[in-house]
Short mmCIF file of C-alpha atoms and ligand atoms in Angstrom, two decimals:
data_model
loop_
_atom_site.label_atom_id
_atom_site.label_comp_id
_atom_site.label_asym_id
_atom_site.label_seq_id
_atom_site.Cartn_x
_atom_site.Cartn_y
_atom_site.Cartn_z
CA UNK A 1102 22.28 -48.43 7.12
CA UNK A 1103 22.58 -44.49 7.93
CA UNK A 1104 19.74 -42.05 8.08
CA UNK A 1105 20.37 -38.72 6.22
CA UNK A 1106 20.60 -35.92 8.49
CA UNK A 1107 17.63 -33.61 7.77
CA UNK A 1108 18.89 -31.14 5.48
CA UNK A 1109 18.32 -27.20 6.74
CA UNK A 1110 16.82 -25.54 3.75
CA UNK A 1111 17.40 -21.46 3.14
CA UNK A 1112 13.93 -22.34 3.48
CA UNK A 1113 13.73 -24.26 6.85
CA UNK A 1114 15.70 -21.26 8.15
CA UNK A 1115 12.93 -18.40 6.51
CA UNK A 1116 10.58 -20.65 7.68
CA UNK A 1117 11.56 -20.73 11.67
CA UNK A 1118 12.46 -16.83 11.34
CA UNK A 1119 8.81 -16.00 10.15
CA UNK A 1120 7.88 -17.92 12.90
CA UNK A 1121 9.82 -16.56 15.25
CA UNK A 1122 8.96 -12.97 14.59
CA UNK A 1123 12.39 -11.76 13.24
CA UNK A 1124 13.23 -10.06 10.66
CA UNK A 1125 13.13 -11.80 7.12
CA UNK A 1126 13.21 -11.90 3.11
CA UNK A 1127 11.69 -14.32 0.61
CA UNK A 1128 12.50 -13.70 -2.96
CA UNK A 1129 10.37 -14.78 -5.56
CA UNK A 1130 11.65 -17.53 -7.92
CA UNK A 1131 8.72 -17.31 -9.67
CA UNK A 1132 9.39 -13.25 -11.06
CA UNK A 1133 9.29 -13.45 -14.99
CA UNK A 1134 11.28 -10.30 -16.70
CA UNK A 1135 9.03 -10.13 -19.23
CA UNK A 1136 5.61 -10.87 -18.00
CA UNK A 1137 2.44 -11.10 -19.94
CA UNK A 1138 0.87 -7.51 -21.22
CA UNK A 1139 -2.16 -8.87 -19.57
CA UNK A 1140 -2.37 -10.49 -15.91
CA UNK A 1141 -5.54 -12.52 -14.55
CA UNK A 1142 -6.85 -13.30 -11.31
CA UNK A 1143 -10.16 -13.88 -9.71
CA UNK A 1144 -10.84 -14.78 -12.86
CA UNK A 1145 -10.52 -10.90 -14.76
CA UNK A 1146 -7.61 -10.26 -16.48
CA UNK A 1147 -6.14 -6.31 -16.49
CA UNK A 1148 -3.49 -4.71 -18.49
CA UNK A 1149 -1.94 -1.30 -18.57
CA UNK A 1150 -4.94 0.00 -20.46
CA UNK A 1151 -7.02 -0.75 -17.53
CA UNK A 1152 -4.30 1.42 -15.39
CA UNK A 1153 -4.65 4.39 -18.09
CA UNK A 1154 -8.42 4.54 -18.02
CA UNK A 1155 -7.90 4.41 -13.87
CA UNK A 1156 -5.94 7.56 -14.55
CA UNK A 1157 -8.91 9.21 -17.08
CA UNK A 1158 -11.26 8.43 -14.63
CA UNK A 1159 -9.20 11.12 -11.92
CA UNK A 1160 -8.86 13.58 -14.31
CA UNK A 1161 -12.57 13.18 -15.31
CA UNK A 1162 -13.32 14.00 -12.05
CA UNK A 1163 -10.75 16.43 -10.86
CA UNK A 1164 -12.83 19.72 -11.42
CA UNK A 1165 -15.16 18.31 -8.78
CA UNK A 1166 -12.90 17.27 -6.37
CA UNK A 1167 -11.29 20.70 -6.67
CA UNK A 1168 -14.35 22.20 -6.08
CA UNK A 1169 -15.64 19.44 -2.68
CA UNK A 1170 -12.30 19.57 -1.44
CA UNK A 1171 -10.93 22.97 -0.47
CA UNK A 1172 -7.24 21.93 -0.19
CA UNK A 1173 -7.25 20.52 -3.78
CA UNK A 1174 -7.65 23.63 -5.26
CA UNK A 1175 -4.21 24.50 -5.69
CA UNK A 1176 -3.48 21.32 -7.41
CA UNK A 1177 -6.49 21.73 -8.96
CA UNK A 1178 -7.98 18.64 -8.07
CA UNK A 1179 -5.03 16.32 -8.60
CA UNK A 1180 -4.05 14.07 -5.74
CA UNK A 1181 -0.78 13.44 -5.77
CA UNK A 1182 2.65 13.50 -4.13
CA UNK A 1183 5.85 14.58 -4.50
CA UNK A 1184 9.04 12.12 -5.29
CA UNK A 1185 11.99 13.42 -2.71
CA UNK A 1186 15.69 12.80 -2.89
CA UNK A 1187 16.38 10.95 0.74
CA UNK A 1188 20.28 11.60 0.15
CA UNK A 1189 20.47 12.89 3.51
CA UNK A 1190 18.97 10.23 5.34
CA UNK A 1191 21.68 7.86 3.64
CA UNK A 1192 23.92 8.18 6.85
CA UNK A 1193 21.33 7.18 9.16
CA UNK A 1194 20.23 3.65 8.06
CA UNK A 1195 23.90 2.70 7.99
CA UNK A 1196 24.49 3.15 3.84
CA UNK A 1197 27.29 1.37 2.74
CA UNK A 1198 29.54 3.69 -0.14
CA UNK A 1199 28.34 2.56 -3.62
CA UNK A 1200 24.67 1.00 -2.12
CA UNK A 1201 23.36 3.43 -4.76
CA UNK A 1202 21.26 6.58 -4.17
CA UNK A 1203 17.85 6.68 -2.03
CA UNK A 1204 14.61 8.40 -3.17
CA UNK A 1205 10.89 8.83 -1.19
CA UNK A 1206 7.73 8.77 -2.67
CA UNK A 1207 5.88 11.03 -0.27
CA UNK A 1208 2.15 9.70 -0.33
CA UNK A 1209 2.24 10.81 3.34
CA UNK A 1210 1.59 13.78 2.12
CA UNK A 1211 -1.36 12.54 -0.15
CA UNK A 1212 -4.14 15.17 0.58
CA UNK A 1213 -7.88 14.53 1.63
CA UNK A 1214 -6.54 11.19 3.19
CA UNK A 1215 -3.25 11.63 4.40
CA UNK A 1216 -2.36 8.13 3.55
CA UNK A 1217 -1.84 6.05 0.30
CA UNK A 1218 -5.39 4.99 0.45
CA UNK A 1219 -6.45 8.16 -1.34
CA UNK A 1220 -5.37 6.44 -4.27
CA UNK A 1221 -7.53 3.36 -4.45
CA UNK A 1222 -10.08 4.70 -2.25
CA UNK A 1223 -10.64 8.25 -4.17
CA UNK A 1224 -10.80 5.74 -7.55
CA UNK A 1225 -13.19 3.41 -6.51
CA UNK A 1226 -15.80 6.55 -4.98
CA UNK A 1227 -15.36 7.79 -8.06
CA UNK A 1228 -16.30 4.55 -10.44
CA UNK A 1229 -19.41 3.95 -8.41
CA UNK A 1230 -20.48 8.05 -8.37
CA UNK A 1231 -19.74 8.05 -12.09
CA UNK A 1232 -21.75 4.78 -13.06
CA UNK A 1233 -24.72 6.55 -10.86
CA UNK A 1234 -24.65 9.67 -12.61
CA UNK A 1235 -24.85 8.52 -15.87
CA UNK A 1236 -27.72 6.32 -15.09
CA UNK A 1237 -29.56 8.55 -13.61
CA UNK A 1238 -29.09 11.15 -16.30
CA UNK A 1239 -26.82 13.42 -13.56
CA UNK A 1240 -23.56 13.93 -16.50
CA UNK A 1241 -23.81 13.40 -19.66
CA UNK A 1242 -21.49 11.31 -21.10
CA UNK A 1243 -18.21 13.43 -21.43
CA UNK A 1244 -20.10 15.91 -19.83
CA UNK A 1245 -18.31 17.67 -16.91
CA UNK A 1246 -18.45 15.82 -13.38
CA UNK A 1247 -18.99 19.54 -11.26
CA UNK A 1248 -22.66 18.73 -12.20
CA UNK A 1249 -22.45 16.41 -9.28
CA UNK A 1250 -21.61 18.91 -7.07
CA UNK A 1251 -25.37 20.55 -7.37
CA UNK A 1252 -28.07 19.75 -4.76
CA UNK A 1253 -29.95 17.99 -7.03
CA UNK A 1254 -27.64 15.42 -7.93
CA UNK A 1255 -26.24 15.04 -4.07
CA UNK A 1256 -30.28 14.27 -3.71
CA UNK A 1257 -29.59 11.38 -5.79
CA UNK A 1258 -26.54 10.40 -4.15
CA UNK A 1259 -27.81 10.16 -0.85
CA UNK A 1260 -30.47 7.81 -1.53
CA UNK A 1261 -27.27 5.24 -2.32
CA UNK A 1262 -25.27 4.04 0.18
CA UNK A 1263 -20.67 3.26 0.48
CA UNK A 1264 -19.39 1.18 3.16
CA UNK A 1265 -16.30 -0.08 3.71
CA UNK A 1266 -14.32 -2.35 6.35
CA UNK A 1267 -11.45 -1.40 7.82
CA UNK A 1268 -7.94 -1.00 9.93
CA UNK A 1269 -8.34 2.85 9.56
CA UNK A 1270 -6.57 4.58 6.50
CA UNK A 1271 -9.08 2.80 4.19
CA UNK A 1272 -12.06 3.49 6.20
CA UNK A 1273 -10.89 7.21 6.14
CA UNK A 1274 -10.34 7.30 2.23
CA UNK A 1275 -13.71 6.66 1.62
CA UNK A 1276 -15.67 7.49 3.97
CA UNK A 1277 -14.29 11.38 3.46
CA UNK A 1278 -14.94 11.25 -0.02
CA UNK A 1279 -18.28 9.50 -0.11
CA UNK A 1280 -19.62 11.77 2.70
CA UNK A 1281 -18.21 14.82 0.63
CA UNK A 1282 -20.06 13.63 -2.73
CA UNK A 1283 -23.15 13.27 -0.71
CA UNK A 1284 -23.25 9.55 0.20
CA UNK A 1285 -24.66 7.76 2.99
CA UNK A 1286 -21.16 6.24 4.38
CA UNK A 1287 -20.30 3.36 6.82
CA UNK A 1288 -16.95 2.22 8.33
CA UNK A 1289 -16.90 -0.63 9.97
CA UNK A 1290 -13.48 -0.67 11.82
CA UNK A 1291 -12.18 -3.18 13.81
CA UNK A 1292 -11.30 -2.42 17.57
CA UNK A 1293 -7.74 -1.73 17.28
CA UNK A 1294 -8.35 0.95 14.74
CA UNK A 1295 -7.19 4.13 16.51
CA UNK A 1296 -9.37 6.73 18.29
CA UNK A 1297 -8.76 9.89 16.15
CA UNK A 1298 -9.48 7.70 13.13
CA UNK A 1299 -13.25 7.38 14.17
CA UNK A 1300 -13.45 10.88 15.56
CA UNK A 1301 -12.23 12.35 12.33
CA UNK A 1302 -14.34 10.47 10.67
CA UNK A 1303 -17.70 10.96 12.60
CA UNK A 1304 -16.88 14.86 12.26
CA UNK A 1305 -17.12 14.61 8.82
CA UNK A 1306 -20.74 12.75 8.78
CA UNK A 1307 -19.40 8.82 8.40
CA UNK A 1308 -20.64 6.64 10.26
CA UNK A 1309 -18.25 4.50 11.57
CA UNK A 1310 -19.31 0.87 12.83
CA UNK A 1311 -16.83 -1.08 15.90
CA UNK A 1312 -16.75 -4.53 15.84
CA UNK A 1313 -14.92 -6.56 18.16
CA UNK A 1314 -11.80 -8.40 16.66
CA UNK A 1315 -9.43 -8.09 13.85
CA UNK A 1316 -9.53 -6.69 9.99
CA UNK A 1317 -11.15 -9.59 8.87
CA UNK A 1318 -13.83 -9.91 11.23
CA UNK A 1319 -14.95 -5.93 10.41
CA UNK A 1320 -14.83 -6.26 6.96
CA UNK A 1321 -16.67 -9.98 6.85
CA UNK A 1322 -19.24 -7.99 9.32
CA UNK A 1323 -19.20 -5.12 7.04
CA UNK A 1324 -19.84 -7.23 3.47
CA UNK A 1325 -22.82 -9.48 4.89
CA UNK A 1326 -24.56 -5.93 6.03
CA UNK A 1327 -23.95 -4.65 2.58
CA UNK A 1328 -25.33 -7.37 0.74
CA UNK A 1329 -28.57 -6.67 2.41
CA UNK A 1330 -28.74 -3.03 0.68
CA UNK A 1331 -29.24 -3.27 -2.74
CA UNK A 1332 -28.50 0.45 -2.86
CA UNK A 1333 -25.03 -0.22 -1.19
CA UNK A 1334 -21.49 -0.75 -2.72
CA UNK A 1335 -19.43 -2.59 -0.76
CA UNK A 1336 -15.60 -1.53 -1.47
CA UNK A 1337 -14.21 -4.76 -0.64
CA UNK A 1338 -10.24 -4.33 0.18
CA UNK A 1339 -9.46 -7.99 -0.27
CA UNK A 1340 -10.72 -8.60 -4.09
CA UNK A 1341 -11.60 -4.91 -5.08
CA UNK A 1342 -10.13 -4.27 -9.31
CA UNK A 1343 -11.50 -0.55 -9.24
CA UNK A 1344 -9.12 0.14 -6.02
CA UNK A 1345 -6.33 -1.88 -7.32
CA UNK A 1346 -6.17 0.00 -10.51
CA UNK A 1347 -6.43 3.52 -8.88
CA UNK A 1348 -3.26 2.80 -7.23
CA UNK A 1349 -1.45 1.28 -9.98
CA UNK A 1350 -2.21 5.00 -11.50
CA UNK A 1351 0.50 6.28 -9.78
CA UNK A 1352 2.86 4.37 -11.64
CA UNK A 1353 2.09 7.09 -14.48
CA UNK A 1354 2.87 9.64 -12.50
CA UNK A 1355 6.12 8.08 -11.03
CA UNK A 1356 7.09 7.34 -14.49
CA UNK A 1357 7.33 11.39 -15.57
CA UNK A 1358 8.73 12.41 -11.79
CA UNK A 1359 11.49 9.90 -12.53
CA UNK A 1360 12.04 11.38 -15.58
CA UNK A 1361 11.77 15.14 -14.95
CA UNK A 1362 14.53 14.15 -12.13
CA UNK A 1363 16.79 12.95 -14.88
CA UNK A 1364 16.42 8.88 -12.72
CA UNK A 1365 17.00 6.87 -15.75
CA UNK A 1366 15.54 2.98 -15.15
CA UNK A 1367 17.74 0.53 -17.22
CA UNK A 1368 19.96 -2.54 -16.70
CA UNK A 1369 22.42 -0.23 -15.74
CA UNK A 1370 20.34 1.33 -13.53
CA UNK A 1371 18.48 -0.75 -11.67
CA UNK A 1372 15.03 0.85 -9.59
CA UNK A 1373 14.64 -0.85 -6.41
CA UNK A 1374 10.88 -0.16 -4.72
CA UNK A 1375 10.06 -0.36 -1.42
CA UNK A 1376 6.51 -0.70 -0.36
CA UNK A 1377 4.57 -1.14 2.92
CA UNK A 1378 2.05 -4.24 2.80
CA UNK A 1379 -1.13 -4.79 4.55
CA UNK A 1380 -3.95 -6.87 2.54
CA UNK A 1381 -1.71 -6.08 -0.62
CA UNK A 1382 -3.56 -4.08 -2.82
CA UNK A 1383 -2.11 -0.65 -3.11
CA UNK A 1384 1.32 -2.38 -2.85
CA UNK A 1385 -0.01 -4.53 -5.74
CA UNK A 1386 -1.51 -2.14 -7.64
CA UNK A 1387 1.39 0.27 -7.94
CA UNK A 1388 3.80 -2.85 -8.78
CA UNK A 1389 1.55 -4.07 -11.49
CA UNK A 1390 1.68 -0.13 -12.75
CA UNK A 1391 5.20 -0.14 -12.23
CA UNK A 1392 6.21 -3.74 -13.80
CA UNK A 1393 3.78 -2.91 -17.02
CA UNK A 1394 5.52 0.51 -17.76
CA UNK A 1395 9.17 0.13 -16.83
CA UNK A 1396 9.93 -3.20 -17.36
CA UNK A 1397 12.54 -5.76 -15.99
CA UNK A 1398 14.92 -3.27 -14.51
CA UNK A 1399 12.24 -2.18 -11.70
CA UNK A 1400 12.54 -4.60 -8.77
CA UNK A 1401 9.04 -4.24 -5.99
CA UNK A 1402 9.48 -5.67 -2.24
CA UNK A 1403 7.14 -5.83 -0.13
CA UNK A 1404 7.58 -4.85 3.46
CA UNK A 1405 5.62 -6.26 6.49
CA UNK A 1406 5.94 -6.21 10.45
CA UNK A 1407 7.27 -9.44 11.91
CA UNK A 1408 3.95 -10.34 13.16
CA UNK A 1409 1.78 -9.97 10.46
CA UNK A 1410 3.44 -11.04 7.47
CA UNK A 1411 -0.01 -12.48 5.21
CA UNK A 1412 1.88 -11.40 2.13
CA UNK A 1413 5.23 -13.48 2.66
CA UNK A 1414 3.22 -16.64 3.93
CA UNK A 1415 0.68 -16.47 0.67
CA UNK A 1416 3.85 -16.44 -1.56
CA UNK A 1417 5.53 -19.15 -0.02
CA UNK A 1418 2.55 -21.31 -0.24
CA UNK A 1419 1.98 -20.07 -3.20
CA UNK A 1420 5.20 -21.25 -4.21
CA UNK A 1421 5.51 -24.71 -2.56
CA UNK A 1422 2.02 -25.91 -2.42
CA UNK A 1423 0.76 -24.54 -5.19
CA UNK A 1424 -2.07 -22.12 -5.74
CA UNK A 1425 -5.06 -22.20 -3.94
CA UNK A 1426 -4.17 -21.84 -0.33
CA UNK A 1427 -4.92 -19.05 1.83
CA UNK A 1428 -2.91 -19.69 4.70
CA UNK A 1429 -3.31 -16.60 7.73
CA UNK A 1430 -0.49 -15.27 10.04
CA UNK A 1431 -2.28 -17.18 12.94
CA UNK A 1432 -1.14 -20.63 11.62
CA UNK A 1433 2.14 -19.31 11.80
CA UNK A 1434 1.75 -18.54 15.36
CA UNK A 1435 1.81 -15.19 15.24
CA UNK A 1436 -0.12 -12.45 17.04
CA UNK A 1437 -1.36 -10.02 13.95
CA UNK A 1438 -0.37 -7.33 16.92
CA UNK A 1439 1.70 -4.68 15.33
CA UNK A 1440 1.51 -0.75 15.69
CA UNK A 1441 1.93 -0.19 11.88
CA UNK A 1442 -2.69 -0.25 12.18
CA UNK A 1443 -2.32 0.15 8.00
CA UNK A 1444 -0.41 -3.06 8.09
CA UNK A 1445 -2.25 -5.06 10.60
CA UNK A 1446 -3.51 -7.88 8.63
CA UNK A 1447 -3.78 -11.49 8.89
CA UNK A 1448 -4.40 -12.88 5.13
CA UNK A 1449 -3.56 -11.14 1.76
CA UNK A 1450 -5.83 -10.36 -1.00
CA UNK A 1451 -5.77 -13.22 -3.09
CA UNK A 1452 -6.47 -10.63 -5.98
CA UNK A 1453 -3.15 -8.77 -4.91
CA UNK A 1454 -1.46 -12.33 -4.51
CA UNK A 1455 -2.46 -13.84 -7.69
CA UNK A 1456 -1.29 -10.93 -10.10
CA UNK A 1457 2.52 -10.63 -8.17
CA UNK A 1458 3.40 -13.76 -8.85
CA UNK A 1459 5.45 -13.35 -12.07
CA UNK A 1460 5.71 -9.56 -11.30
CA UNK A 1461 7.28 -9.41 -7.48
CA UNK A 1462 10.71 -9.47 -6.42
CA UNK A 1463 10.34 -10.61 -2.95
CA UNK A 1464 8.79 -9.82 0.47
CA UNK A 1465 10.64 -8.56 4.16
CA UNK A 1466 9.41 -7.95 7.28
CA UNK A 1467 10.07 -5.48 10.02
CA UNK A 1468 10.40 -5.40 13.63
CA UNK A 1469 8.29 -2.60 15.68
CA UNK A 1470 10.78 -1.22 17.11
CA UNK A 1471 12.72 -0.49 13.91
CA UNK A 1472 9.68 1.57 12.82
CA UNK A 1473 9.70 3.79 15.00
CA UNK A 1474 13.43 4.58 15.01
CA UNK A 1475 13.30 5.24 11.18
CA UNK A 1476 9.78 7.07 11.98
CA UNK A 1477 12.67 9.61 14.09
CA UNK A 1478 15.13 9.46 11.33
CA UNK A 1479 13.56 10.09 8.75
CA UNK A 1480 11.93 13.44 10.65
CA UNK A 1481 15.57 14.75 12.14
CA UNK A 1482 17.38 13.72 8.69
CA UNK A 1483 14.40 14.81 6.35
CA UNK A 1484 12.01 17.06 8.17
CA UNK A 1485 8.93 14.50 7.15
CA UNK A 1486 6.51 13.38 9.46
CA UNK A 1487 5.36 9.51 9.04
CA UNK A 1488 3.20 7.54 10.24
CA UNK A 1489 5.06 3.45 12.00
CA UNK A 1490 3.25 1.73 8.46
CA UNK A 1491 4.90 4.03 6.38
CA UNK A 1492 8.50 3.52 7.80
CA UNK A 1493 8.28 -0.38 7.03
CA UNK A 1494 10.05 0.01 3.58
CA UNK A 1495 13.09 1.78 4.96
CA UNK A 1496 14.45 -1.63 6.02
CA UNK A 1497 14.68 -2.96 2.27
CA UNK A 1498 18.12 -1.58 1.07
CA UNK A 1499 20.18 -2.83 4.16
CA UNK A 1500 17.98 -6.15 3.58
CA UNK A 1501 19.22 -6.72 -0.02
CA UNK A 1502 23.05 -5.34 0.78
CA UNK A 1503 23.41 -6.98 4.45
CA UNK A 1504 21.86 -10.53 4.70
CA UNK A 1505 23.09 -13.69 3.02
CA UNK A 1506 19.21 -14.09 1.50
CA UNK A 1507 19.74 -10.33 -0.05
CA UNK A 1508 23.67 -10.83 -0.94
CA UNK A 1509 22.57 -14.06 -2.94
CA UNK A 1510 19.24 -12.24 -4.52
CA UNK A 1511 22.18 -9.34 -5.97
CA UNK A 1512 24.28 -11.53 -7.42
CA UNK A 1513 21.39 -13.98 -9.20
CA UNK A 1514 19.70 -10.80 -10.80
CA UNK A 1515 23.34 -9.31 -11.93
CA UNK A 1516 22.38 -6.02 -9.79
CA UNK A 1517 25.37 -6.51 -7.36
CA UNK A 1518 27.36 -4.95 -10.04
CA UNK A 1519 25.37 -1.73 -10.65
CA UNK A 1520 24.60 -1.30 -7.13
CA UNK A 1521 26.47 2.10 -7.18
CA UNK A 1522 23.87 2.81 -10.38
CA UNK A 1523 20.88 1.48 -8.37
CA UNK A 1524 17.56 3.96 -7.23
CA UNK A 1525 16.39 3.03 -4.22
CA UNK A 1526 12.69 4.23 -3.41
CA UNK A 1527 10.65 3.99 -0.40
CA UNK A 1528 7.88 4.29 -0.60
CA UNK A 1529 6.28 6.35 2.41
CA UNK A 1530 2.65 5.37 2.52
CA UNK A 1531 0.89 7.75 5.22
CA UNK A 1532 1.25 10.54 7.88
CA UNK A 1533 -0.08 14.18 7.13
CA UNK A 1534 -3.28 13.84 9.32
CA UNK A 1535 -1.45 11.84 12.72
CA UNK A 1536 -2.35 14.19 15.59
CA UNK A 1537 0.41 15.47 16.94
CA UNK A 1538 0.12 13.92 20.44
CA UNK A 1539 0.17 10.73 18.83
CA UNK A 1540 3.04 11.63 16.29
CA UNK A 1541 4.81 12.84 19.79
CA UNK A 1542 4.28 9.57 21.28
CA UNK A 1543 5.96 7.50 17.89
CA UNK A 1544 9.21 9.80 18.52
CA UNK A 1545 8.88 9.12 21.97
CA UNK A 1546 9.05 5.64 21.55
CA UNK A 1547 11.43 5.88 18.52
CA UNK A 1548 14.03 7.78 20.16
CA UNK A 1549 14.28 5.66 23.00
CA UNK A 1550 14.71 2.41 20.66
CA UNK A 1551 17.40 4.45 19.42
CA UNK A 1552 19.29 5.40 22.53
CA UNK A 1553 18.89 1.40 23.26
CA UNK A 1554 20.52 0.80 19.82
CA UNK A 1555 23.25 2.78 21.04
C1 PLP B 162 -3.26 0.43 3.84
C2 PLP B 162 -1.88 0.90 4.00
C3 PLP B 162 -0.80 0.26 3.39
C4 PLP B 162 -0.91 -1.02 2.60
O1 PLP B 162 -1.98 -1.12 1.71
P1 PLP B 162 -2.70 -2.53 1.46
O2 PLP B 162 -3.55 -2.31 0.30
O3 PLP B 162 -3.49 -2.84 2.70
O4 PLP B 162 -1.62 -3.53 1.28
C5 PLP B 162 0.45 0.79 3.60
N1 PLP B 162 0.65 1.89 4.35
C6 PLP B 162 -0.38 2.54 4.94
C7 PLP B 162 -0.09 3.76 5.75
C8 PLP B 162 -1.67 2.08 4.79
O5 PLP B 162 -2.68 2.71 5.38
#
């Protein structure tokens, strides 16, 4: 009789890489071209419409963001960022001839924020102020939203209260723009959010709430104290629909950049999107946005550091064991310990997970180290100033063009012969407010991974 050798799997060997904290990419076999116009989980199901009245809702309130937010006036009260040709960072990150052409999408310039939370966070502020006002008689209905600006209606504001849990970027989202509508608002962070995170955020009237331990452990902390105020609204990162659907928004607004910029999206021409992952939601949301409007020719990846890859883990067992698993980056064996503090989670959203399973191409991950030398590229080749989360997607093209798991991913989805055709877009998810000692301290670190590198 002869025993089989045990077979090594492509997923034996993702499995021990994840593991072992290197670099890696799962692809989803589960991505359907044509998905269903609407998507459930949690038990709601959304559609695009839900993504267009997202968008309403920010232009309903625009005027009065313009008018509580000094550095929106010139965009009158639109929050949004530009989409940047990255040509000249090509050389950098090693780009083969014919790998296509690369693009940003800047949302570390996003004002108020400074990070893509401005998005979600900004959205969901502004569901909860606008359900408020018209109950309370504040706005008439499709009456104009400056009314809220007036002392009387910040008196009825401030009897209500908006908390929030979180690494930092989240926390900072809304917590500025409750406090600036004239809401009682709480951050609980956890304690490796950073130090000019709470400062900035205590000089603007939050208050901010340390807890000892990770994400989870804030935000668990921060949802129990909530439920105990019946005049508090908890934004809840992990199964929040109102955040979610203010960054799928963007999609919108991607949709006529692309356009203005003459970026066609067909078979032909393939748009690969890159985007930085933490619980999943903004990732989510703008892939659901995207997927809805463009169709099968726009491909989303994830991107997560090698130690806390929650996304990657939940799609695997999402995959293998079916649904209803929530496995965290512990079981894995892995620390949760990363720099990139947007990214530094240990379990996705199951909202997030749930709705990218027929619309997600796949998931990587990202060393430390290689953060911070693309944090220094992309300032000496572009002249943009990032923040180690928002570097995490720059590691996607040479992922699809220079692994076996990426080579084989090309082929299968017929893009390995457009690749010349292909947009490539990072997306670059935070930055403007990094002090610059600490920004100094990510080049430091950057440049001397770099000189390592050789
Ligand atoms: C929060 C964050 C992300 C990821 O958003 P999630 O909704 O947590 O997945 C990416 N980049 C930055 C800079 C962030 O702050």
């Amino acid at each position: 009789m002869t025993i089989a050798e045990p077979q090594t799997t492509p997923d034996a060997l993702l499995s021990t890489r994840v593991r072992n904290a290197q670099p890696a990419l799962w692809t989803n076999p589960a991505r359907e071209a044509q998905p269903a116009a609407a998507l459930s989980a949690l038990g709601r199901s959304i559609s695009l419409d839900d993504t267009k009245a997202a968008n309403a809702r920010l232009g309903r309130f625009a005027g009065l963001l313009a008018e509580v937010f000094p550095e929106l006036a010139a965009s009158a009260g639109v929050v949004e960022s530009p989409l940047l040709s990255a040509s000249a960072l090509q050389p950098a990150l090693g780009w083969q001839e014919g790998q296509g052409r690369l693009f940003i999408k800047a949302d570390h310039r996003l004002p108020v924020a400074g990070s893509i939370k401005a998005r979600g966070g900004m959205h969901e502020v502004l569901e909860f102020a606008e359900g408020l006002a018209l109950q309370h008689g504040l706005v008439e209905p499709g009456g104009d939203f400056r009314e809220l600006a007036t002392p009387q209606a910040r008196a009825v504001l401030g009897r209500y209260q908006v908390a929030v849990g979180s690494t930092g970027n989240l926390g900072m989202s809304i917590g500025v723009v409750a406090a600036a509508l004239g809401f009682q608002a709480t951050v609980h962070m956890s304690a490796d959010a950073k130090a000019w995170k709470k400062d900035r955020l205590r000089q603007r009237g939050v208050q901010v709430v340390e807890h000892t331990g990770d994400y989870e452990r804030a935000v668990a902390a921060g949802r129990a104290e909530a439920a105990a105020n019946p005049q508090c609204h908890f934004v809840d990162d992990e199964q929040s629909f109102s955040l979610l659907l203010g960054y799928s928004a963007a999609a919108l607004h991607l949709k006529e950049q692309l356009a203005a910029q003459g970026v066609p999206v067909d078979a032909e021409h393939p748009l690969i999107v890159y985007l930085p992952c933490g619980v999943g939601g903004a990732p989510a949301g703008i892939t659901f946005g995207l997927r809805q409007l463009l169709g099968p020719h726009v491909h989303c990846f994830f991107a997560e550091p090698v130690q806390s890859p929650c996304f990657m883990v939940q799609m695997m067992a999402d995959a293998t064991q079916g649904v209803g698993q929530h496995p965290s980056v512990y079981d894995w064996g892995l620390t949760n310990r990363t720099e990139a503090d947007g990214l530094a989670v240990p379990r996705a959203s199951l909202l997030a997970a749930g709705l990218m399973q027929p619309l997600l191409s796949g998931v990587f991950t990202v060393a430390d180290d290689t953060l911070f030398a693309r944090l220094v590229q992309v300032l000496d080749a572009l002249g943009e100033r990032i923040e180690p989360s928002a570097a995490a997607g720059f590691s996607g093209p040479a992922m699809l063009a220079g692994t076996t798991a990426g080579q084989a991913w090309l082929r299968c989805t017929g893009i390995d012969a457009v690749l010349h055709q292909t947009t490539h877009l990072v997306w670059t998810t935070g930055g403007l407010l990094v002090p610059d000692a600490q920004f100094q301290g990510f080049l430091q670190r950057g440049r001397s991974v770099l000189a390592a590198r050789g």
